[in-house]
Amino acid sequence: MTEAIDAPEPVRLWTRASRTLAQLRPQRVGLRTRILLIFTMGFLVLSIFLAAITFSFAKSTLVNQRDRSNVEQAYRDAGVALNDLRSSPASAQPVIDTLSRLGIGFPLLNYHDDWTAGSARFGPEAVPALLKDRVLIDGVPARMIVTLDGEAVMIIGIPIPEVGAAYFEFSSLSEINSTLRSVALSLMFAGFITTLFGVVLGTVASRRVVKPLGDAAQAAKAIAGGRLDTRLETTDDHDLKLLADSFNDMASALQQRVERDARFASDVSHELRSPLMTLAASVEVMQARRDEMPERAQAALDLLVGDVIRFQGLVEDLLEISRFDAGAIRLHLEDLPVAEFVRQAIGVSSLPQTPLTVTERAERLVMHVDRRRLARVVANLIDNARLHGGGEPEAIVSEAENEGEPIGHVWIAVEDHGSGVPLDERHLIFERFARGAVAGRRSSSDGAGLGLALVDEHVRLHGGNVWVEDRLDGEPGARFVIELPAEEVRP
Amino acid sequence: MAGVGTRILTVEDDERIRTAVKLALEDEGWTVDEAGSGEEAIELFHRGSPDVVLFDIMLPGIDGFELCRHLRKTSDVPIVMVTARADTHDVVAGLEAGADDYLTKPFAPKELSARIRALLRRIRPMSPGHSKLVFGDLEIIPDEGKVTRGGTELHLTKTEFRLLVELAHSPGRVFSRESLLDKVWGYDYFGDGRLVDVHIRRLRTKVESDAANPRHVVTVRGLGYRLQS
């Protein structure tokens, strides 16, 4: 039996799919896309494979059924032909007529090598030579499926040696074909649905696979952001457990290290406090007797006093910074009117005469801050202006938002008359001991270089920002701005 | 110069610090007694009856908190403690143990003198005819330094008494933390508000019949404190 329709080859398709996957390199396609592609391709191949098997099975079943009934019919018709030819052996025409009457569509009779056909279309020329040979020469029954004018037709040939004849019968298979077409159509639809299911499943699976990675990334980000106690949840999943455990081990090691470093700085500063206490008290005693000292001793005492104060500031700053690093800062937050606060903070700074300008709307602003910590921020900015900005700074309090907009932030700015800060040093200036290139141009007797770093840490802890820019009036000099959340109170 | 003859008992286990602080305080005009431990301090205290006690919280043996509680059992003397850090619980714990003020190490002896002077300040004289202030069952006689509740005399520390009298000066008026810090402790805008909060708490345990539901010393949320009858 010759097959009319070829099944597609799943193997060939699979190789093509894997080649496509190989072309999509990992660096260009994300893990999720790759998982999705694998699922989609897998389901596509699977559905094609299943469809092919189903189709060929359906086809062979249908054809076999049809085959059997056709063969039985042909034998019956051949029996009719034998009877007719026995009773009237002169001509084959009556046989065809009888069969036509019985409703047999396309009979063909070979009687003493003469062909008689029931229909012009299905004459002897339609019968392939191979079939003719089998039936007429070998004398055995045979059948064959051929395509006539685009239509599948089964031809069954039965030799009738008793009267020297052979009976051929044509039967159309077109209805089987149409059945098979609708089967193929539904299989294609089923394949499409299956593939779609694969896409959905792939999306879900890729999301689930990537989720632990996302969690890990988020945890890593949290750790980098200073929340050192962040850990991944441990799971029962063996593969994920490996990731979670090693991540958590790394985080613990990191935390220990950071804490040890922070503790060291804190311990050192603490240890320095006792000798500093003695120094501070002794220096005060000497200062009270400064006038009794010779000139050179006075000069030396002045140096000593200056550096004891500087040393004290450095230890305080180091302690505060190490508290930041250890995450041990607890803010005592309270609602404070901004303008009044800044006025007071300037009053206790190193330049208490610094003029303060407050815009009309900013007068009504209230912020939620730690009073003493924020006072240090203002004091540090003024110290910075005093040491590096040529002294005589001005402070400005203004709302961050434009006119007409609701106010959510306040700007507390300190403008100086120094040489300003070059663009490429503006982010460096807030780093610890970041005197670097800036130091060259600045005076040597400046602070420890922790002042602005502390400003940055404090302001960020308050949910604000700090930056340096050019003076707003275009004159040479720097403008340090801290931006803090603030609210307008209705008068 | 502060009152000559005002005795300060300094308790500090580090001898070098003790010596330097003594030198500096004597320059300020105080008479200074030294103790190297809590035990020694208790002994000296009972022998010499100082006007002010200064101690470091970190002491070997009897620590600062314990020393403070011990002194408070019998005395209303102003106590200043020295802590390592301002932002720890130590400060609140020390104040609750009975300290009146605190300093963080290293401090300038001049600053310490200023603190002591503030604690020793006398209460404002009353206007004539107001020698006795009455708030319900509470009676305050500022000139005698006496407070009674229902006729029974209460034992307040000097600072608690000054705080109460300050509130009593303007009955019903709300005092902000800042103004109390200024009037009682002599602090500016940047004084530690916990000083007021803890002292108010301590005051309530003494003048209120139910400190958890104060009737006299009431909190006005977001504004401060007020005394009422």
XYZ file of C-alpha atoms in Angstrom:
720
model
C 0.000 0.000 0.000
C 1.390 3.370 -1.016
C 1.096 6.246 1.410
C -0.472 9.365 -0.019
C 0.538 11.817 2.725
C 4.005 12.051 4.345
C 4.257 12.597 8.081
C 6.572 15.563 8.982
C 9.827 14.562 10.579
C 10.014 15.661 14.224
C 13.747 15.001 14.346
C 14.556 17.569 11.717
C 12.478 20.169 13.478
C 14.204 19.476 16.788
C 17.657 20.018 15.321
C 16.510 23.291 13.888
C 15.102 24.341 17.242
C 18.262 23.503 19.119
C 20.302 25.361 16.524
C 18.096 28.399 17.061
C 18.624 28.093 20.804
C 22.371 27.825 20.329
C 22.352 31.017 18.294
C 20.620 32.865 21.095
C 23.694 33.254 23.257
C 23.242 33.512 27.022
C 24.789 36.956 27.171
C 22.188 38.290 24.794
C 19.181 36.402 26.065
C 18.252 36.378 29.714
C 17.683 33.263 31.747
C 13.959 33.831 31.790
C 13.755 34.140 28.022
C 15.825 31.023 27.622
C 13.613 29.000 29.927
C 10.562 30.326 28.151
C 12.041 29.403 24.768
C 12.925 25.896 25.913
C 9.425 25.333 27.232
C 7.799 26.722 24.107
C 10.024 24.729 21.781
C 9.577 21.588 23.853
C 5.829 21.832 23.806
C 5.808 22.706 20.112
C 7.909 19.666 19.214
C 5.873 17.444 21.502
C 2.591 18.558 20.017
C 3.876 18.113 16.463
C 5.140 14.656 17.327
C 1.848 13.628 18.940
C -0.142 15.099 16.081
C 1.909 13.192 13.532
C 1.393 9.895 15.336
C -2.315 10.518 15.824
C -2.741 11.521 12.243
C -1.001 8.503 10.767
C -2.887 6.200 13.105
C -6.227 7.765 12.174
C -5.352 7.585 8.554
C -4.364 3.940 8.536
C -7.451 3.007 10.548
C -9.755 4.843 8.167
C -8.065 3.456 5.084
C -8.051 -0.068 6.462
C -11.743 0.070 7.241
C -12.498 1.415 3.823
C -10.155 -1.121 2.289
C -11.927 -4.040 3.836
C -15.392 -2.933 2.795
C -14.194 -2.047 -0.696
C -12.576 -5.435 -1.145
C -15.728 -7.223 0.053
C -17.850 -5.163 -2.332
C -15.456 -5.860 -5.210
C -15.613 -9.603 -4.571
C -19.398 -9.470 -4.519
C -19.417 -7.522 -7.793
C -16.912 -9.914 -9.327
C -19.305 -12.747 -8.363
C -22.137 -10.919 -10.143
C -19.893 -10.517 -13.206
C -19.058 -14.243 -13.183
C -22.707 -15.245 -13.046
C -23.645 -12.872 -15.854
C -20.804 -13.975 -18.064
C -21.695 -17.587 -17.484
C -25.290 -17.059 -18.501
C -24.506 -14.794 -21.476
C -20.907 -15.230 -22.482
C -21.238 -13.201 -25.711
C -20.528 -9.715 -24.421
C -19.305 -7.949 -21.309
C -21.637 -4.993 -21.743
C -24.632 -6.569 -19.975
C -22.424 -7.165 -16.930
C -21.495 -3.493 -16.725
C -25.108 -2.518 -17.199
C -26.173 -4.859 -14.416
C -23.535 -3.492 -12.109
C -24.462 0.082 -13.002
C -28.008 -0.783 -12.160
C -26.868 -2.136 -8.825
C -25.298 1.257 -8.162
C -21.707 0.373 -8.673
C -20.222 3.584 -9.964
C -17.098 2.715 -11.800
C -16.781 -0.947 -12.818
C -14.203 -2.010 -15.439
C -14.139 -5.444 -16.967
C -11.453 -7.141 -18.972
C -13.081 -9.938 -20.932
C -10.942 -11.884 -23.350
C -8.548 -8.937 -23.403
C -11.257 -6.480 -24.292
C -11.978 -3.651 -21.851
C -15.447 -2.511 -20.998
C -15.808 0.448 -18.668
C -18.825 1.791 -16.783
C -17.486 5.298 -16.991
C -15.259 7.004 -19.527
C -13.152 8.574 -16.867
C -12.190 5.325 -15.172
C -11.116 3.338 -18.212
C -8.289 0.848 -18.563
C -5.764 3.660 -19.061
C -6.405 4.735 -15.477
C -5.188 1.413 -14.165
C -1.448 1.396 -13.532
C 0.555 -1.184 -15.432
C 1.817 -2.709 -12.226
C -1.717 -3.548 -11.114
C -2.688 -4.802 -14.567
C 0.310 -7.147 -14.540
C -0.487 -8.484 -11.102
C -4.108 -9.211 -11.962
C -4.002 -10.144 -15.630
C -0.663 -11.920 -15.865
C -0.003 -13.216 -12.360
C -3.720 -13.876 -11.852
C -3.834 -12.728 -8.253
C -6.185 -10.151 -6.702
C -4.507 -6.821 -5.928
C -5.345 -3.285 -4.970
C -3.666 0.043 -5.276
C -4.315 3.648 -4.342
C -3.661 6.150 -7.084
C -4.280 9.792 -7.598
C -6.514 10.583 -10.526
C -6.971 14.264 -11.379
C -5.966 15.173 -7.873
C -8.346 12.726 -6.248
C -7.249 9.654 -4.283
C -8.827 6.573 -5.767
C -8.546 2.936 -4.760
C -8.480 0.374 -7.579
C -9.161 -3.247 -6.754
C -8.470 -5.880 -9.380
C -9.910 -9.440 -9.129
C -9.158 -12.071 -11.777
C -12.084 -14.275 -12.844
C -10.219 -17.156 -14.537
C -13.388 -19.335 -14.869
C -14.590 -17.177 -17.764
C -11.243 -15.614 -18.745
C -12.051 -12.219 -17.321
C -10.754 -9.785 -14.741
C -12.854 -7.336 -12.794
C -11.594 -3.934 -11.696
C -13.432 -1.560 -9.447
C -12.639 2.090 -8.713
C -13.724 3.714 -5.518
C -13.027 7.268 -4.482
C -11.210 7.965 -1.205
C -12.015 11.643 -1.245
C -14.342 11.446 1.742
C -11.579 9.788 3.759
C -9.339 12.635 2.722
C -11.802 15.221 3.845
C -12.196 13.367 7.142
C -8.436 13.291 7.487
C -8.254 16.994 6.664
C -10.585 17.846 9.486
C -8.626 15.519 11.765
C -5.417 17.330 10.751
C -7.102 20.664 11.368
C -8.177 19.728 14.876
C -4.736 18.292 15.572
C -3.151 21.549 14.466
C -5.499 23.432 16.732
C -4.687 21.081 19.607
C -0.980 21.574 18.871
C -1.428 25.319 18.936
C -3.224 25.149 22.273
C -0.525 22.855 23.677
C 2.214 25.230 22.544
C 0.343 28.131 24.079
C 0.134 26.131 27.288
C 3.869 25.629 26.996
C 4.375 29.387 26.752
C 2.266 29.959 29.867
C 4.014 27.165 31.741
C 7.394 28.474 30.597
C 6.561 31.974 31.823
C 5.473 30.668 35.203
C 8.450 28.328 35.496
C 10.961 30.974 34.458
C 9.468 33.367 36.966
C 9.741 30.775 39.690
C 13.300 29.928 38.750
C 14.331 33.570 38.596
C 12.537 34.592 41.813
C 15.253 33.288 44.183
C 17.804 35.146 42.064
C 15.723 38.310 42.384
C 15.497 37.776 46.140
C 19.246 37.314 46.331
C 19.832 40.442 44.274
C 17.510 42.415 46.516
C 19.213 41.119 49.646
C 22.615 41.982 48.207
C 21.364 45.479 47.460
C 20.055 45.814 51.019
C 23.418 44.738 52.405
C 25.227 47.178 50.158
C 22.816 49.817 51.414
C 23.982 49.190 54.974
C 21.374 46.743 56.300
C 24.007 44.192 57.189
C 21.653 41.835 58.992
C 19.727 41.067 55.806
C 19.572 37.323 55.136
C 17.944 35.082 52.561
C 15.171 32.798 53.747
C 16.325 29.223 53.907
C 14.207 26.756 51.962
C 13.806 23.006 51.767
C 14.753 23.091 48.107
C 18.170 21.501 47.897
C 19.460 23.602 44.997
C 18.160 26.877 46.392
C 19.398 26.001 49.871
C 22.927 25.961 48.489
C 22.503 29.475 47.137
C 20.769 30.771 50.258
C 23.267 29.187 52.631
C 26.366 30.416 50.865
C 24.805 33.856 50.453
C 23.985 33.997 54.151
C 27.467 32.787 55.083
C 28.933 35.551 52.962
C 26.621 38.124 54.543
C 27.536 36.963 58.056
C 31.237 37.134 57.293
C 30.792 40.583 55.832
C 28.727 41.746 58.774
C 31.297 40.471 61.251
C 34.058 42.220 59.387
C 32.244 45.509 59.084
C 31.219 45.377 62.717
C 34.743 44.532 63.803
C 36.077 47.487 61.846
C 33.413 49.773 63.259
C 34.044 48.472 66.767
C 37.741 49.039 66.338
C 37.244 52.679 65.389
C 34.809 53.048 68.264
C 37.160 51.337 70.738
C 40.078 53.480 69.641
C 38.044 56.651 70.064
C 36.848 55.495 73.463
C 40.367 54.743 74.576
C 41.429 58.190 73.443
C 38.826 59.859 75.618
C 40.596 59.304 78.919
C 43.945 60.854 77.944
C 42.002 63.610 76.190
C 40.124 64.317 79.397
C 43.418 64.715 81.234
C 44.774 66.884 78.396
C 41.697 69.098 78.285
C 41.704 69.672 82.056
C 45.473 70.227 82.254
C 45.479 72.634 79.330
C 42.761 74.637 81.028
C 44.868 74.898 84.175
C 47.824 76.084 82.126
C 45.700 78.540 80.184
C 44.591 80.133 83.427
C 48.275 80.870 84.063
C 49.157 81.915 80.536
C 50.097 85.432 81.598
C 52.708 84.111 84.030
C 54.497 82.228 81.249
C 57.432 83.373 79.141
C 56.553 84.339 75.572
C 57.858 81.150 73.988
C 55.942 78.983 76.433
C 52.814 80.989 75.650
C 53.240 80.311 71.940
C 53.709 76.618 72.640
C 50.652 76.594 74.912
C 48.530 78.238 72.218
C 49.549 75.493 69.797
C 48.775 72.858 72.417
C 45.341 74.325 73.185
C 44.463 74.563 69.506
C 45.400 70.979 68.820
C 43.754 69.569 71.929
C 40.528 71.124 70.701
C 41.160 69.773 67.218
C 42.000 66.356 68.634
C 38.800 66.403 70.659
C 36.763 67.207 67.566
C 38.464 64.428 65.649
C 37.712 61.839 68.325
C 34.093 62.998 68.517
C 33.746 62.771 64.737
C 35.388 59.361 64.625
C 33.039 58.086 67.292
C 30.025 59.459 65.493
C 31.165 57.972 62.184
C 31.806 54.580 63.777
C 28.305 54.746 65.227
C 27.011 55.207 61.704
C 29.023 52.235 60.530
C 27.741 50.085 63.354
C 24.198 51.251 62.589
C 23.960 52.305 66.238
C 22.548 55.768 65.687
C 19.235 56.388 67.345
C 17.629 59.642 66.366
C 15.589 61.653 68.849
C 13.156 63.093 66.373
C 10.931 66.073 67.103
C 9.026 68.678 65.118
C 11.036 71.876 64.868
C 10.339 75.169 63.090
C 13.132 75.336 60.522
C 13.932 79.044 60.714
C 14.128 79.136 64.508
C 16.240 76.005 64.553
C 18.758 77.333 62.026
C 18.956 80.648 63.891
C 19.797 78.762 67.104
C 22.203 76.392 65.366
C 24.130 79.321 63.890
C 24.216 80.854 67.362
C 26.179 77.925 68.771
C 28.411 77.482 65.712
C 31.941 78.795 65.281
C 30.604 81.880 63.451
C 27.557 82.909 65.491
C 27.277 86.238 63.636
C 26.570 84.541 60.305
C 23.624 86.371 58.682
C 20.529 84.301 57.993
C 17.955 84.926 55.281
C 14.646 83.102 55.429
C 12.127 83.268 52.586
C 8.571 84.171 53.462
C 7.129 80.717 52.908
C 10.062 78.984 54.615
C 9.253 80.855 57.831
C 6.243 78.579 58.246
C 8.091 75.307 57.647
C 8.441 72.615 60.271
C 10.761 69.617 59.992
C 10.952 66.350 61.892
C 14.573 65.984 62.971
C 17.071 65.185 65.718
C 17.796 68.664 67.031
C 21.319 68.114 68.329
C 22.504 66.049 65.382
C 21.161 68.507 62.842
C 22.743 71.375 64.770
C 26.077 69.679 64.180
C 25.281 69.511 60.485
C 24.747 73.268 60.377
C 27.815 73.844 62.564
C 29.931 71.656 60.297
C 28.801 73.538 57.199
C 29.682 76.830 58.852
C 33.026 75.402 60.007
C 33.645 74.334 56.454
C 32.874 77.836 55.182
C 35.101 79.326 57.875
C 38.045 77.058 57.065
C 37.744 76.736 53.308
C 35.343 79.428 52.181
C 37.168 82.539 53.276
C 34.987 83.034 56.378
C 31.948 85.318 56.445
C 29.416 82.877 55.014
C 25.695 83.527 54.645
C 22.939 81.099 55.527
C 19.719 80.904 53.541
C 16.601 78.931 54.372
C 14.162 78.507 51.504
C 11.481 76.131 50.282
C 12.595 73.591 47.692
C 9.430 73.766 45.637
C 8.449 76.395 43.106
C 5.852 79.000 43.813
C 2.332 77.612 43.788
C 3.420 74.052 44.471
C 2.807 72.425 47.843
C 5.992 72.411 49.898
C 7.519 69.065 50.789
C 11.161 70.001 51.347
C 13.258 72.773 52.784
C 16.689 73.919 51.684
C 19.171 75.041 54.307
C 22.077 76.569 52.399
C 25.415 77.997 53.457
C 27.129 80.183 50.855
C 30.763 81.173 51.190
C 33.207 83.471 49.419
C 35.947 80.930 48.740
C 37.112 79.684 45.385
C 34.181 77.276 45.071
C 34.387 73.561 44.463
C 35.329 72.338 40.970
C 32.698 70.198 39.266
C 34.715 66.984 39.392
C 35.357 67.277 43.136
C 31.785 67.942 44.177
C 30.918 64.342 44.966
C 34.352 63.588 46.485
C 34.138 66.387 48.987
C 31.590 64.478 51.105
C 33.820 61.438 51.473
C 35.733 60.738 54.675
C 39.097 62.415 54.901
C 38.476 63.521 51.327
C 40.835 66.402 51.361
C 42.665 64.936 48.368
C 43.119 67.355 45.528
C 40.991 69.893 47.327
C 43.512 70.076 50.162
C 46.183 71.610 47.992
C 44.238 74.792 47.585
C 42.810 74.811 51.055
C 44.425 75.881 54.243
C 46.432 73.282 56.113
C 44.975 73.880 59.536
C 41.597 72.541 58.606
C 39.576 69.942 60.407
C 39.993 66.233 60.215
C 38.163 65.949 56.951
C 35.256 64.186 58.599
C 33.006 67.222 58.924
C 31.357 67.034 55.523
C 31.239 63.226 55.645
C 29.267 63.552 58.877
C 27.005 66.125 57.267
C 26.301 63.651 54.487
C 25.607 60.752 56.883
C 23.401 62.814 59.174
C 21.366 64.328 56.393
C 20.846 60.987 54.732
C 19.754 59.475 58.027
C 17.129 62.222 58.152
C 15.896 61.263 54.689
C 17.476 64.279 53.044
C 20.200 65.172 50.584
C 23.270 67.350 50.578
C 25.187 68.761 47.663
C 27.471 71.609 46.715
C 26.945 73.999 43.825
C 27.960 77.447 42.680
C 26.657 80.486 44.495
C 23.286 81.488 43.152
C 24.292 85.129 42.601
C 27.110 84.127 40.247
C 29.896 85.457 42.463
C 32.829 83.128 43.187
C 32.167 80.804 46.098
C 30.462 77.578 47.005
C 26.897 76.965 48.095
C 26.318 73.910 50.279
C 22.683 72.874 50.379
C 20.960 70.382 52.610
C 17.509 69.335 51.549
C 15.200 67.905 54.197
C 11.560 66.854 54.237
C 9.470 69.660 55.722
C 5.857 70.665 56.082
C 4.138 73.984 55.913
C 2.082 74.774 59.007
C -1.059 76.801 58.556
C -0.747 80.012 60.501
C 34.128 82.774 91.157
C 31.704 80.297 92.586
C 31.047 80.324 96.259
C 34.261 79.643 98.092
C 33.974 76.616 100.240
C 31.558 74.833 97.906
C 32.728 71.251 98.112
C 32.702 68.957 95.131
C 33.237 65.250 95.519
C 34.721 63.835 92.290
C 34.643 60.074 91.811
C 36.921 58.785 89.056
C 39.043 55.665 88.920
C 41.622 57.090 86.502
C 44.078 58.885 88.741
C 45.475 61.137 86.018
C 42.033 62.391 85.039
C 41.113 62.829 88.687
C 44.214 64.923 89.374
C 43.803 67.082 86.268
C 40.100 67.690 86.893
C 40.818 68.561 90.527
C 43.452 71.082 89.451
C 41.092 72.672 86.946
C 38.112 72.749 89.339
C 40.201 74.274 92.093
C 41.162 76.982 89.597
C 37.454 77.672 89.257
C 37.263 78.209 92.975
C 35.748 74.983 94.229
C 37.003 72.809 97.018
C 37.527 69.323 95.662
C 37.477 65.955 97.427
C 38.658 62.949 95.449
C 37.511 59.365 95.513
C 38.895 56.536 93.361
C 35.989 54.146 93.793
C 32.317 54.032 94.681
C 33.053 52.576 98.104
C 35.515 55.345 98.895
C 33.012 57.911 97.629
C 30.276 56.685 99.978
C 32.640 56.876 102.905
C 33.810 60.393 101.985
C 30.274 61.521 101.337
C 29.069 60.600 104.779
C 32.140 62.185 106.359
C 32.334 65.426 104.405
C 28.791 66.154 103.149
C 29.777 67.749 99.805
C 27.568 70.268 97.988
C 27.868 68.521 94.619
C 28.867 65.005 93.582
C 30.540 64.302 90.230
C 31.129 60.720 89.181
C 31.983 58.583 86.197
C 29.381 55.932 85.444
C 32.073 53.381 84.668
C 33.558 52.624 88.049
C 35.092 49.399 89.308
C 33.135 47.760 92.134
C 30.075 49.840 92.927
C 29.255 51.464 89.608
C 27.846 54.935 89.049
C 24.202 53.874 88.943
C 24.452 52.038 92.220
C 26.381 54.885 93.842
C 23.723 57.300 92.654
C 20.854 55.240 94.051
C 22.724 54.865 97.326
C 23.274 58.618 97.694
C 19.672 59.389 96.766
C 18.393 57.276 99.656
C 19.615 59.858 102.117
C 20.477 62.996 100.208
C 19.091 65.643 97.859
C 22.601 66.727 96.818
C 23.012 67.768 93.154
C 24.667 64.907 91.229
C 26.424 65.249 87.867
C 27.422 62.094 86.063
C 30.035 61.641 83.367
C 29.156 59.249 80.558
C 31.101 57.968 77.611
C 28.353 58.726 75.141
C 25.302 60.923 75.048
C 23.109 58.735 72.904
C 23.089 55.561 74.941
C 20.596 54.346 77.441
C 23.205 55.099 80.128
C 22.067 58.707 80.229
C 18.433 57.885 80.910
C 19.374 55.107 83.335
C 21.657 57.487 85.240
C 19.014 60.207 85.383
C 16.457 57.700 86.586
C 18.897 56.558 89.260
C 18.809 60.129 90.524
C 21.468 62.140 88.672
C 20.581 65.774 88.001
C 22.669 66.371 84.900
C 25.327 64.695 82.802
C 28.432 65.463 80.786
C 30.171 63.411 78.152
C 33.846 62.710 78.367
C 36.016 64.573 77.487
C 34.412 67.726 78.828
C 35.962 71.103 79.501
C 36.212 71.801 83.267
C 34.776 75.265 82.535
C 31.664 73.588 81.151
C 31.440 71.434 84.271
C 31.680 74.544 86.448
C 28.867 76.137 84.508
C 26.714 73.039 85.022
C 27.444 72.981 88.729
C 26.679 76.677 89.079
C 23.354 76.131 87.356
C 22.458 73.279 89.707
C 23.368 75.327 92.766
C 21.370 78.338 91.633
C 18.844 79.501 94.150
C 15.202 79.526 93.256
C 13.685 82.811 92.152
C 12.354 84.741 95.115
C 8.583 84.746 95.344
C 6.623 87.940 95.076
C 5.450 88.962 98.548
C 2.222 87.406 99.631
C 2.890 84.301 97.589
C 5.042 82.479 100.074
C 2.803 79.452 99.821
C 1.554 77.866 96.588
C -1.387 75.485 96.747
C -2.400 73.001 94.057
C -5.219 70.877 95.420
C -3.692 68.628 98.043
C -0.239 69.856 97.068
C 1.386 72.672 99.056
C 4.668 74.291 98.090
C 6.590 76.653 100.360
C 9.469 77.836 98.135
C 11.336 79.816 100.763
C 11.580 76.826 103.056
C 12.121 74.345 100.268
C 9.148 72.349 101.521
C 6.448 70.416 99.646
C 3.585 68.601 101.287
C 0.888 66.386 99.881
C -2.115 65.991 102.150
C -0.038 67.387 104.992
C 2.791 64.887 104.595
C 6.173 66.348 103.686
C 7.664 65.043 100.442
C 11.394 64.619 99.891
C 12.395 66.136 96.609
C 15.924 66.632 95.333
C 17.037 70.222 94.854
C 16.577 69.975 91.107
C 13.144 68.364 91.374
C 12.105 71.105 93.750
C 13.340 73.852 91.436
C 11.509 72.215 88.553
C 8.289 72.079 90.573
C 8.608 75.701 91.725
C 9.327 76.801 88.154
C 6.091 75.161 87.028
C 4.255 76.566 90.049
C 5.291 80.144 89.259
C 2.750 80.297 86.451
C -0.036 77.854 87.310
C -1.774 76.472 84.263
C 0.831 77.835 81.865
C 2.411 75.320 79.514
C 6.208 75.200 79.767
C 8.115 73.839 76.801
C 11.042 71.523 77.363
C 13.377 74.251 76.103
C 12.180 76.828 78.600
C 12.465 74.352 81.492
C 15.951 73.347 80.321
C 16.884 77.003 80.325
C 15.288 77.914 83.658
C 16.233 74.847 85.680
C 19.469 73.641 84.085
C 20.692 76.759 82.311
C 20.847 75.069 78.937
C 20.385 76.760 75.576
C 18.227 75.556 72.705
C 20.357 72.449 72.297
C 19.985 70.990 75.773
C 18.957 67.376 76.077
C 15.185 67.139 76.408
C 15.538 63.817 78.195
C 16.721 65.736 81.260
C 13.275 67.308 81.534
C 11.363 64.142 80.690
C 13.149 61.983 83.261
C 12.932 64.624 85.981
C 9.218 65.080 85.333
C 8.848 61.328 85.663
C 10.764 61.324 88.925
C 8.772 64.295 90.196
C 5.499 62.526 89.457
C 6.436 59.437 91.463
C 6.748 61.788 94.430
C 3.980 64.373 94.065
C 1.311 62.277 92.377
C -0.788 59.695 94.179
C -0.907 57.762 90.889
C 2.151 58.542 88.764
C 0.702 56.689 85.785
C -2.300 59.047 85.728
C -0.828 62.373 86.791
C -3.263 64.964 88.133
C -0.867 67.793 88.923
C 2.088 67.562 86.543
C 0.404 66.965 83.206
C 1.851 66.518 79.747
C 0.509 68.756 76.995
C 1.197 66.780 73.869
C 3.649 68.396 71.516
C 3.994 71.479 73.730
C 5.400 70.591 77.129
C 4.294 70.369 80.749
C 1.896 72.189 83.028
C 1.126 72.215 86.745
C -2.510 72.234 87.850
C -4.447 71.539 91.007
